[in-house]
Short mmCIF file of the C-alpha atoms (twelve columns), coordinates in Angstrom:
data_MODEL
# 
_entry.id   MODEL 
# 
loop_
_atom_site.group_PDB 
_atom_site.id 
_atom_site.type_symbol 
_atom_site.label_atom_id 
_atom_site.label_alt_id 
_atom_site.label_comp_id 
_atom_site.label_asym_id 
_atom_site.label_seq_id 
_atom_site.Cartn_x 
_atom_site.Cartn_y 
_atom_site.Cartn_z 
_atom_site.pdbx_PDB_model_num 
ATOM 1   C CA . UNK A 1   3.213  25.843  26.026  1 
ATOM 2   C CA . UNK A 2   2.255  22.459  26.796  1 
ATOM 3   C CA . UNK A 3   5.088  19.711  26.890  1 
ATOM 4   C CA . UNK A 4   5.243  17.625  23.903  1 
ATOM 5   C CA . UNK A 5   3.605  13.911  23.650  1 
ATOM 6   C CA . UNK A 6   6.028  11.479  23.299  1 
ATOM 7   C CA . UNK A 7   5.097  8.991   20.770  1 
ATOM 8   C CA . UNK A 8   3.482  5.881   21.837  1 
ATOM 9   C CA . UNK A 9   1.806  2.575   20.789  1 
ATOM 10  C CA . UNK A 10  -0.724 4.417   18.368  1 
ATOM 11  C CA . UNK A 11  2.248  5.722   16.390  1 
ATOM 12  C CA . UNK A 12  4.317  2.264   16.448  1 
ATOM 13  C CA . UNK A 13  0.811  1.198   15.539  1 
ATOM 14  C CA . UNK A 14  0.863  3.406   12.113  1 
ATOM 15  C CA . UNK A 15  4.785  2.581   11.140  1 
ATOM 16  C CA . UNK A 16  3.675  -1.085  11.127  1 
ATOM 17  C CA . UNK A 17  0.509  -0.744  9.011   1 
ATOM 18  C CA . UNK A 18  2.618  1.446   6.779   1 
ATOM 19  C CA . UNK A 19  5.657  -1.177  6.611   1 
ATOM 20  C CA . UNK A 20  2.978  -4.276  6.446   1 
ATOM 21  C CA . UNK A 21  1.068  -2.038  3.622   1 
ATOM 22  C CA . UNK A 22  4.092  -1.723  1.713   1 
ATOM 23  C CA . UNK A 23  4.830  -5.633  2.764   1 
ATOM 24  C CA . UNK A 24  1.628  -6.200  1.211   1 
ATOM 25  C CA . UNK A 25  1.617  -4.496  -1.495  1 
ATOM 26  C CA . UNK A 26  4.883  -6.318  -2.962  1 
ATOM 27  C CA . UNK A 27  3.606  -9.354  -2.075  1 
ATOM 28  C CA . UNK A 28  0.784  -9.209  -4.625  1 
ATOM 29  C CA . UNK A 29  2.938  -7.769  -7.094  1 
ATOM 30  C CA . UNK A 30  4.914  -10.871 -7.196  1 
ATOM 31  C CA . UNK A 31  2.218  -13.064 -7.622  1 
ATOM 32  C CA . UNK A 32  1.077  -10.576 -10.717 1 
ATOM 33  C CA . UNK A 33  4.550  -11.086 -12.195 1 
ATOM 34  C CA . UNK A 34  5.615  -14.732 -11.773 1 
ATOM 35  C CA . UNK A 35  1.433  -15.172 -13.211 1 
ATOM 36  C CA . UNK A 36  1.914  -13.418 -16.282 1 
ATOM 37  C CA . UNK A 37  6.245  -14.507 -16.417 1 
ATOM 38  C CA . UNK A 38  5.935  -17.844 -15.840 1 
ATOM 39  C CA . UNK A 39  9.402  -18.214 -17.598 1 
ATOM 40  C CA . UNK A 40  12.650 -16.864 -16.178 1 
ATOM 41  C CA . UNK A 41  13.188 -14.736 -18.389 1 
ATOM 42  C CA . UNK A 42  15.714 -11.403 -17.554 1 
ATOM 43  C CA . UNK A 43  12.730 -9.022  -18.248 1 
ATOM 44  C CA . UNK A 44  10.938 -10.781 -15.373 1 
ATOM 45  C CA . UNK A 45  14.464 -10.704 -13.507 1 
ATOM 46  C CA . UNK A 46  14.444 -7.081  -13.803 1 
ATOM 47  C CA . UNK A 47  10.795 -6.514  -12.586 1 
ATOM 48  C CA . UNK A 48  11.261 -8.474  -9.558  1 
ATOM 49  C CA . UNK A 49  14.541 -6.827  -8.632  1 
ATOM 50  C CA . UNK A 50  13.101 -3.485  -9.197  1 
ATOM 51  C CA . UNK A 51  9.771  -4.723  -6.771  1 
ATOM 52  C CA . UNK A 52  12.087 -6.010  -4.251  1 
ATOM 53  C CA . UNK A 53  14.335 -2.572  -4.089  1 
ATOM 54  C CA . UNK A 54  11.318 -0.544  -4.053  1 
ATOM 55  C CA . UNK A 55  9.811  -2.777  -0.609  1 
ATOM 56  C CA . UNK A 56  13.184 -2.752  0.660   1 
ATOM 57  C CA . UNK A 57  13.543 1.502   0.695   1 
ATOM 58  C CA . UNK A 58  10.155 2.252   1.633   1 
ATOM 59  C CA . UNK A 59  10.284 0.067   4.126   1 
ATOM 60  C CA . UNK A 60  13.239 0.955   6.034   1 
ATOM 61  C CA . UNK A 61  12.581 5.117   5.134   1 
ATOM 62  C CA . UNK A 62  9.824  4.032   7.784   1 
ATOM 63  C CA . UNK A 63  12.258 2.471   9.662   1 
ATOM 64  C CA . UNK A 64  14.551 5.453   10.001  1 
ATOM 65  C CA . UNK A 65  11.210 6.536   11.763  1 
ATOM 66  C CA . UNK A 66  10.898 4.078   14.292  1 
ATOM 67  C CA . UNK A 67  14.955 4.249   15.196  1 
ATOM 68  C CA . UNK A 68  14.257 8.040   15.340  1 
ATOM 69  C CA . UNK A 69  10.818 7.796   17.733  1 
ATOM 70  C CA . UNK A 70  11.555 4.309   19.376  1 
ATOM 71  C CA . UNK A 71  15.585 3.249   19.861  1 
ATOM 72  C CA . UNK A 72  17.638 1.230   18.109  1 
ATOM 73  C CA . UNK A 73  16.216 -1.674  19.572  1 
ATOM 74  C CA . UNK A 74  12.970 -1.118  18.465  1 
ATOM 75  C CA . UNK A 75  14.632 -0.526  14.849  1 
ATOM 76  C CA . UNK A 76  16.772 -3.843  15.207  1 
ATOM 77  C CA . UNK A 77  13.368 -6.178  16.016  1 
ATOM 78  C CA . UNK A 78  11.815 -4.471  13.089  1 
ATOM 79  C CA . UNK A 79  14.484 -5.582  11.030  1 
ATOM 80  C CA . UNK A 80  15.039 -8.525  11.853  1 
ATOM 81  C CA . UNK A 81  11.594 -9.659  11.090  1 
ATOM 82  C CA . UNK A 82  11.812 -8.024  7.977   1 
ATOM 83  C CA . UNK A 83  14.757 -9.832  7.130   1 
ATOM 84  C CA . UNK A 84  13.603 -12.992 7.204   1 
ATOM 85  C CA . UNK A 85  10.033 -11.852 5.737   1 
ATOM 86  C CA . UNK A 86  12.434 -10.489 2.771   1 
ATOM 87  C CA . UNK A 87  14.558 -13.753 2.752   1 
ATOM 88  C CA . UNK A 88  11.448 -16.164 2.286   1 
ATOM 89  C CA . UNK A 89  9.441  -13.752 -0.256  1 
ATOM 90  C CA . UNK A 90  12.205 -12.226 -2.740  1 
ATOM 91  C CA . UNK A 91  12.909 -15.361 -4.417  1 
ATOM 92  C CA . UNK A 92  16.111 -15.196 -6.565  1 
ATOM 93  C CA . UNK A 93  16.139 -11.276 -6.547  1 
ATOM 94  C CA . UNK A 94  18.456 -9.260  -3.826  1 
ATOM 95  C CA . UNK A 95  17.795 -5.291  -3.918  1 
ATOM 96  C CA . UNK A 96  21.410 -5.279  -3.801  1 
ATOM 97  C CA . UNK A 97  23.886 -4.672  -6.541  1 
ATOM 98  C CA . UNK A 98  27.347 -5.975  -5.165  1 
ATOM 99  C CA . UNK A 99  25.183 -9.325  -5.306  1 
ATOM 100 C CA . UNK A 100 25.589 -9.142  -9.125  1 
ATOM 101 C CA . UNK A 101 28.686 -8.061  -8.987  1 
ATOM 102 C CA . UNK A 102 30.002 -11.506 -6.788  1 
ATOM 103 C CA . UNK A 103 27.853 -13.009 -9.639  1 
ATOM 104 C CA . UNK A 104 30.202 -11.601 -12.510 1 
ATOM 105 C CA . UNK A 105 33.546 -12.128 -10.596 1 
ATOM 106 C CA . UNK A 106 32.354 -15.844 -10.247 1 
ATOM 107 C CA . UNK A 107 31.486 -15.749 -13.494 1 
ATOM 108 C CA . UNK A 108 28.272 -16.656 -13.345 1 
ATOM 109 C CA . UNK A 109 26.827 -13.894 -15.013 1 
ATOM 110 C CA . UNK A 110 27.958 -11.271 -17.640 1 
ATOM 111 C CA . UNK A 111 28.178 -7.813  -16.808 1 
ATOM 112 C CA . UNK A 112 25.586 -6.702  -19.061 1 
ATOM 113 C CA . UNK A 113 22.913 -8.241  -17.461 1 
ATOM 114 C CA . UNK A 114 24.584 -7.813  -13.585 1 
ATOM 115 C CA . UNK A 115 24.560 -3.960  -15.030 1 
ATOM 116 C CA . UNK A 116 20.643 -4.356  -16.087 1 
ATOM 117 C CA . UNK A 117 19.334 -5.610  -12.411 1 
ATOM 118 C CA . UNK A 118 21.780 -2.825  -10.931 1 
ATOM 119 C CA . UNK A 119 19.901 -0.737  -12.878 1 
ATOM 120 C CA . UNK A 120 16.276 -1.950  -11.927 1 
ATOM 121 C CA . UNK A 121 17.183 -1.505  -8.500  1 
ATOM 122 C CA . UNK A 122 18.468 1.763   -8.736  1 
ATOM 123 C CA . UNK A 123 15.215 2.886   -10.890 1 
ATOM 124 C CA . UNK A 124 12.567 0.640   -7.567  1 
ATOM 125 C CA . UNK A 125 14.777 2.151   -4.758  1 
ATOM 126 C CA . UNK A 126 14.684 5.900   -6.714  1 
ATOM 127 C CA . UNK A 127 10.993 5.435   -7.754  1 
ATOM 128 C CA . UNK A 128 9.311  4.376   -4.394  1 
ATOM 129 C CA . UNK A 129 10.390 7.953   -2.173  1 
ATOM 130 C CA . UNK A 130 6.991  8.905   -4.307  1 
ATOM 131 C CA . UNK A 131 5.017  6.496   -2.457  1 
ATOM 132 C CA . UNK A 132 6.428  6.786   0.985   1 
ATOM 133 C CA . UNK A 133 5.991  11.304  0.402   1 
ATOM 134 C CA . UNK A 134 2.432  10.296  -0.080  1 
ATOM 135 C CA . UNK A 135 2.105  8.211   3.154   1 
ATOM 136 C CA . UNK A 136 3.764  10.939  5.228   1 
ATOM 137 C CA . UNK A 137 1.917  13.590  3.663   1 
ATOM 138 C CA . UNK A 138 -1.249 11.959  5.049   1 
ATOM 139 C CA . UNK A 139 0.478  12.732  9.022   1 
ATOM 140 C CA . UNK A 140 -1.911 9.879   10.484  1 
ATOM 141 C CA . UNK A 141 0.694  9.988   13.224  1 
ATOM 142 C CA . UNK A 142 2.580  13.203  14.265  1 
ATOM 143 C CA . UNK A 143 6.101  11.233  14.044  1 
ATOM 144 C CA . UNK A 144 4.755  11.847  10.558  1 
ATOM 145 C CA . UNK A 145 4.283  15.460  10.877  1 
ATOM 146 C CA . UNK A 146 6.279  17.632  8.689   1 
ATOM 147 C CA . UNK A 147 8.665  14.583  6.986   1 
ATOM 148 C CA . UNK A 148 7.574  14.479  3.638   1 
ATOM 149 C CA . UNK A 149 9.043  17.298  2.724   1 
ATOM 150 C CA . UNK A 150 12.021 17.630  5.371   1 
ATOM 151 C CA . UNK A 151 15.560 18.328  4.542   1 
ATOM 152 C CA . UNK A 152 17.329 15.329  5.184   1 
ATOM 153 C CA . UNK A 153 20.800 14.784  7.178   1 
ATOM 154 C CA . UNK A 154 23.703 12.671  6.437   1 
ATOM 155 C CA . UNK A 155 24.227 9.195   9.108   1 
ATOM 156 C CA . UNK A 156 27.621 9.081   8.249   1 
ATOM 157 C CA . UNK A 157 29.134 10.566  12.109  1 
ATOM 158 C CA . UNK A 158 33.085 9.545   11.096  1 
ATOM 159 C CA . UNK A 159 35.753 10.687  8.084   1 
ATOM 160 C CA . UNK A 160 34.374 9.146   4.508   1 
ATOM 161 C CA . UNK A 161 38.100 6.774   4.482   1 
ATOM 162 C CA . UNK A 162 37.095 5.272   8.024   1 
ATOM 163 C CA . UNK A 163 32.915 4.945   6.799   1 
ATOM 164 C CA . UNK A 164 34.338 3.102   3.720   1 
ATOM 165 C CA . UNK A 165 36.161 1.001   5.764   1 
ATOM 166 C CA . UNK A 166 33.429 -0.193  8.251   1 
ATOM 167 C CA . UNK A 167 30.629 -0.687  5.215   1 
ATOM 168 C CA . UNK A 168 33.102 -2.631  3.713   1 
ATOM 169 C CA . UNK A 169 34.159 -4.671  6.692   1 
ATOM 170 C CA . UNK A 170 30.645 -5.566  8.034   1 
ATOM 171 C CA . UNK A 171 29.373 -5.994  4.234   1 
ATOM 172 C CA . UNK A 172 32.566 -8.844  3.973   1 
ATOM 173 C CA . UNK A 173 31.804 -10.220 7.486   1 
ATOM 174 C CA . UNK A 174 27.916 -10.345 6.401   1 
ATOM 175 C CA . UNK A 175 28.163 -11.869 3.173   1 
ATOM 176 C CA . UNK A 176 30.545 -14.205 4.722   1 
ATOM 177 C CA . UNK A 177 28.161 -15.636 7.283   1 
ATOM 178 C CA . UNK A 178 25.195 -15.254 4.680   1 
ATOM 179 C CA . UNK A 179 27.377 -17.433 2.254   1 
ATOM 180 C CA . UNK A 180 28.121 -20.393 5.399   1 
ATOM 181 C CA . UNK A 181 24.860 -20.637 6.630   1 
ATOM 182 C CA . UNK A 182 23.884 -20.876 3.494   1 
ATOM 183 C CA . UNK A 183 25.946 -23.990 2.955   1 
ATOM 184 C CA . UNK A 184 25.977 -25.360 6.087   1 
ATOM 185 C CA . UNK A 185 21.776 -25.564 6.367   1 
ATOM 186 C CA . UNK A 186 21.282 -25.488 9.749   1 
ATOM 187 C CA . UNK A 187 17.647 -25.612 11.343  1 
ATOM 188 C CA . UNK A 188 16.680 -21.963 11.213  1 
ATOM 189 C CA . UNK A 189 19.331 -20.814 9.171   1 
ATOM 190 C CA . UNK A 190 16.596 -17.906 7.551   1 
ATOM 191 C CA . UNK A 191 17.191 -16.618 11.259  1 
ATOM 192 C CA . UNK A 192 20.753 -16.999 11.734  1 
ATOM 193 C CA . UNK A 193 21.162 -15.197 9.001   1 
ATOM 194 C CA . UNK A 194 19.040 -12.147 10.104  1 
ATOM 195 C CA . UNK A 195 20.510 -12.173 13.151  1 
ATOM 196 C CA . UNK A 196 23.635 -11.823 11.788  1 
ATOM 197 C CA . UNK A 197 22.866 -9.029  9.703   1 
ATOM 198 C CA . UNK A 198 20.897 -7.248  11.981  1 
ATOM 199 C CA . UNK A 199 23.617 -7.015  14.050  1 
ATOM 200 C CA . UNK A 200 25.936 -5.719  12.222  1 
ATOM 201 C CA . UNK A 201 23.736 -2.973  11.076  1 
ATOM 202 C CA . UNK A 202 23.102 -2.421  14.987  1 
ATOM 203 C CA . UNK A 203 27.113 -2.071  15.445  1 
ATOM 204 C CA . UNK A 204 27.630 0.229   12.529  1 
ATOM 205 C CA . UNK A 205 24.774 2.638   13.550  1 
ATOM 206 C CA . UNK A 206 26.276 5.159   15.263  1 
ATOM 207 C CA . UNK A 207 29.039 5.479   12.855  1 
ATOM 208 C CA . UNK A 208 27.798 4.880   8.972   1 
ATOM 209 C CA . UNK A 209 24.730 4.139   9.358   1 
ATOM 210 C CA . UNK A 210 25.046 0.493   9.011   1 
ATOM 211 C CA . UNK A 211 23.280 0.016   5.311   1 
ATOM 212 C CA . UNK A 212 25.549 -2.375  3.872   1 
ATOM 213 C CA . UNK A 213 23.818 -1.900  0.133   1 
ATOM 214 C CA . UNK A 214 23.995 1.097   -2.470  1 
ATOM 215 C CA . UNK A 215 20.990 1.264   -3.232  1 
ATOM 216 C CA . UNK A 216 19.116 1.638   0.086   1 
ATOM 217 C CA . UNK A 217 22.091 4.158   0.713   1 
ATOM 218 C CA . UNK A 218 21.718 6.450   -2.052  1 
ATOM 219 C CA . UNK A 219 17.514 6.381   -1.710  1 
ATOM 220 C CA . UNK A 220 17.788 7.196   1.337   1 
ATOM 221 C CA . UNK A 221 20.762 9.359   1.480   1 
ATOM 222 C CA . UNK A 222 22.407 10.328  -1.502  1 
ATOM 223 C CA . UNK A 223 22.256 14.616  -1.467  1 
ATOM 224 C CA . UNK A 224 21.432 14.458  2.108   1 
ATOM 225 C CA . UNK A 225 23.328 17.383  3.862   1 
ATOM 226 C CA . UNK A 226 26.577 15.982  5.488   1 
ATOM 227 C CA . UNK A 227 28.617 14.321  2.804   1 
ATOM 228 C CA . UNK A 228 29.103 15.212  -0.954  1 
ATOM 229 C CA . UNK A 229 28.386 12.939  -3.482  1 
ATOM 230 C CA . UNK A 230 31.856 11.878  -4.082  1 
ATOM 231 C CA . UNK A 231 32.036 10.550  -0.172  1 
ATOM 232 C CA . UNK A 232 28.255 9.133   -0.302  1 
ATOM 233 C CA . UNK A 233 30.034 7.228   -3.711  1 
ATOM 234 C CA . UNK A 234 32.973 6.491   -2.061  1 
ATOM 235 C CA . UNK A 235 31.327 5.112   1.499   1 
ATOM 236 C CA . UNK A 236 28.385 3.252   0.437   1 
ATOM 237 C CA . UNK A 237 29.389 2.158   -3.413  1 
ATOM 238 C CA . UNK A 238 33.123 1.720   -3.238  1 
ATOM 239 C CA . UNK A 239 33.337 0.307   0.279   1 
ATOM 240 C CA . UNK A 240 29.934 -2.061  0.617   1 
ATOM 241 C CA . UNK A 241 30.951 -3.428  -2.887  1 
ATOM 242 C CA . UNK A 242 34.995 -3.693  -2.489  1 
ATOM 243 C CA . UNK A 243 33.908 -5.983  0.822   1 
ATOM 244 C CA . UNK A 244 31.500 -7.979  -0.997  1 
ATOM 245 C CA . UNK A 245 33.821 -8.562  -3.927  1 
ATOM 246 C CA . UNK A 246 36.622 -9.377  -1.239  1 
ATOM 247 C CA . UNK A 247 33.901 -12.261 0.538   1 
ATOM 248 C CA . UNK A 248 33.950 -14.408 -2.635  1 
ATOM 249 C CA . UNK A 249 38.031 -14.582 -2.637  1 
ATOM 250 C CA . UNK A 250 38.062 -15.083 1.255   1 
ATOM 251 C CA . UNK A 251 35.400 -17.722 0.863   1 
ATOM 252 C CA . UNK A 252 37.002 -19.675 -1.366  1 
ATOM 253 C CA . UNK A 253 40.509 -20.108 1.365   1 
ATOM 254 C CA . UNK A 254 40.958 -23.477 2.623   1 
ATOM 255 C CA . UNK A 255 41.397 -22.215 5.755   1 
ATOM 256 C CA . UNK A 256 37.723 -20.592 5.699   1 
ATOM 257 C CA . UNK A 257 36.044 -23.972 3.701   1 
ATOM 258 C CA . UNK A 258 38.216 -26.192 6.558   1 
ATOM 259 C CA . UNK A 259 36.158 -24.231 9.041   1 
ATOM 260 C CA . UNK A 260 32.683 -24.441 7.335   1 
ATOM 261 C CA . UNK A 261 33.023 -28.327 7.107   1 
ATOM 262 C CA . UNK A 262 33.324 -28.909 10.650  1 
ATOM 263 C CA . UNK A 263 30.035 -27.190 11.283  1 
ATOM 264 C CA . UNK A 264 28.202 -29.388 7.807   1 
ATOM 265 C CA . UNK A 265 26.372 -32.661 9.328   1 
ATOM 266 C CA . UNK A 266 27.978 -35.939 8.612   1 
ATOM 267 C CA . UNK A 267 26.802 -37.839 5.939   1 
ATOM 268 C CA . UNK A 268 27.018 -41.994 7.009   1 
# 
């Protein structure tokens, strides 16, 4: 039996057309909707959440195939880049529900329509597995071979209380940093902001999985072998979004806005 070929630049080759494809392929969608919604209207809202959520998964279910073939650190420059690609193409929308949610506690939204774009990004993240099954099916690279129909396996490695705990943590700490570069506007701040991000997801690997949003949790994971449902819930729904909700109040301390103006430039 001959030893098996360990993947190489042809198959990091096929994961990138497959992630620039999909890339691509939201791109144009975009420009389809804001053409024919030139208004901001919450149908339009709704279509470009659910094309955002959609990239987003299929995306990063070939991700989980360059961390699995290539390292981490492979995985972490992919993301990174995507990031920011994400960051200056999305527009208003997120992929991410406990966005919405910050929305409502702020009270800049109602419920009902934070609800509706939870919703639409629930149905693109849900929708897209479709897409990526077909890509796999195709097995133009063997890291392909055999994954479109594979059982999958749970990343959460520690006790459901403790994975709670660290996607709620890193989802406070990232929203918090997304929320002061964001105000601060320093030079590059697309790429702070990655970098921040991608980080954390690096430091959470190994433990949660590091996905810091519902929704590319449950399309990726939800039924996977290795949690119930209730856990998958109570990790990636209860703990990402009890973080995020607990950013706005720790953003709004005196002690945290005393810290963000000393980095904001003077103004003569």
């Amino acid at each position: 039996m001959g030893k098996r070929q360990l993947p190489g630049a042809y198959h990091l080759a096929v994961s990138t057309a497959y992630i620039a494809l999909t890339s691509l392929i939201a791109f144009w969608l975009r420009k389809i909707v804001n053409r024919f919604f030139p208004e901001n209207t919450l149908a339009k809202m709704l279509i470009l959440e659910l094309i955002a959520a959609g990239e987003l998964c299929a995306c990063c279910f070939e991700l989980v195939i360059v961390a699995d073939n290539f390292g981490i650190g492979t995985y972490a420059i992919f993301l990174f880049l995507l990031t920011i690609w994400w960051s200056l193409n999305w527009g208003d929308a997120s992929a991410c529900p406990y966005t919405h949610l910050e929305e409502v506690v702020e009270g800049n939204v109602n419920v009902l329509v934070a609800g509706a774009k939870i919703f639409a990004e629930m149905a693109g993240g849900l929708l897209i597995f479709k897409y990526i099954q077909f890509l796999w099916q195709l097995e133009i690279s063997s890291t392909h071979k055999g994954r479109a129909f594979e059982k999958c396996s749970a990343d959460l490695q520690v006790p459901a209380v403790l994975g709670a705990v660290i996607e709620g943590i890193a989802t406070c700490l990232c929203r918090l940093a997304s929320r002061a570069i964001g105000e601060v506007g320093p030079k590059y701040a697309v790429a702070y902001d990655s970098f921040v991000g991608t980080s954390l997801v690096v430091a959470a690997f190994d433990y949660s999985g590091g996905y810091f949003n519902p929704v590319l949790a449950s399309a990726l994971k939800f039924g996977c072998k290795g949690h119930t449902a209730s856990e998958h819930v109570f990790v990636y729904w209860i703990g990402a979004c009890t973080g995020a909700i607990l950013s706005v109040f720790l953003y709004q301390n005196s002690m945290m806005k005393g810290i963000i103006n000393r980095f904001k430039p003077k103004v003569d």
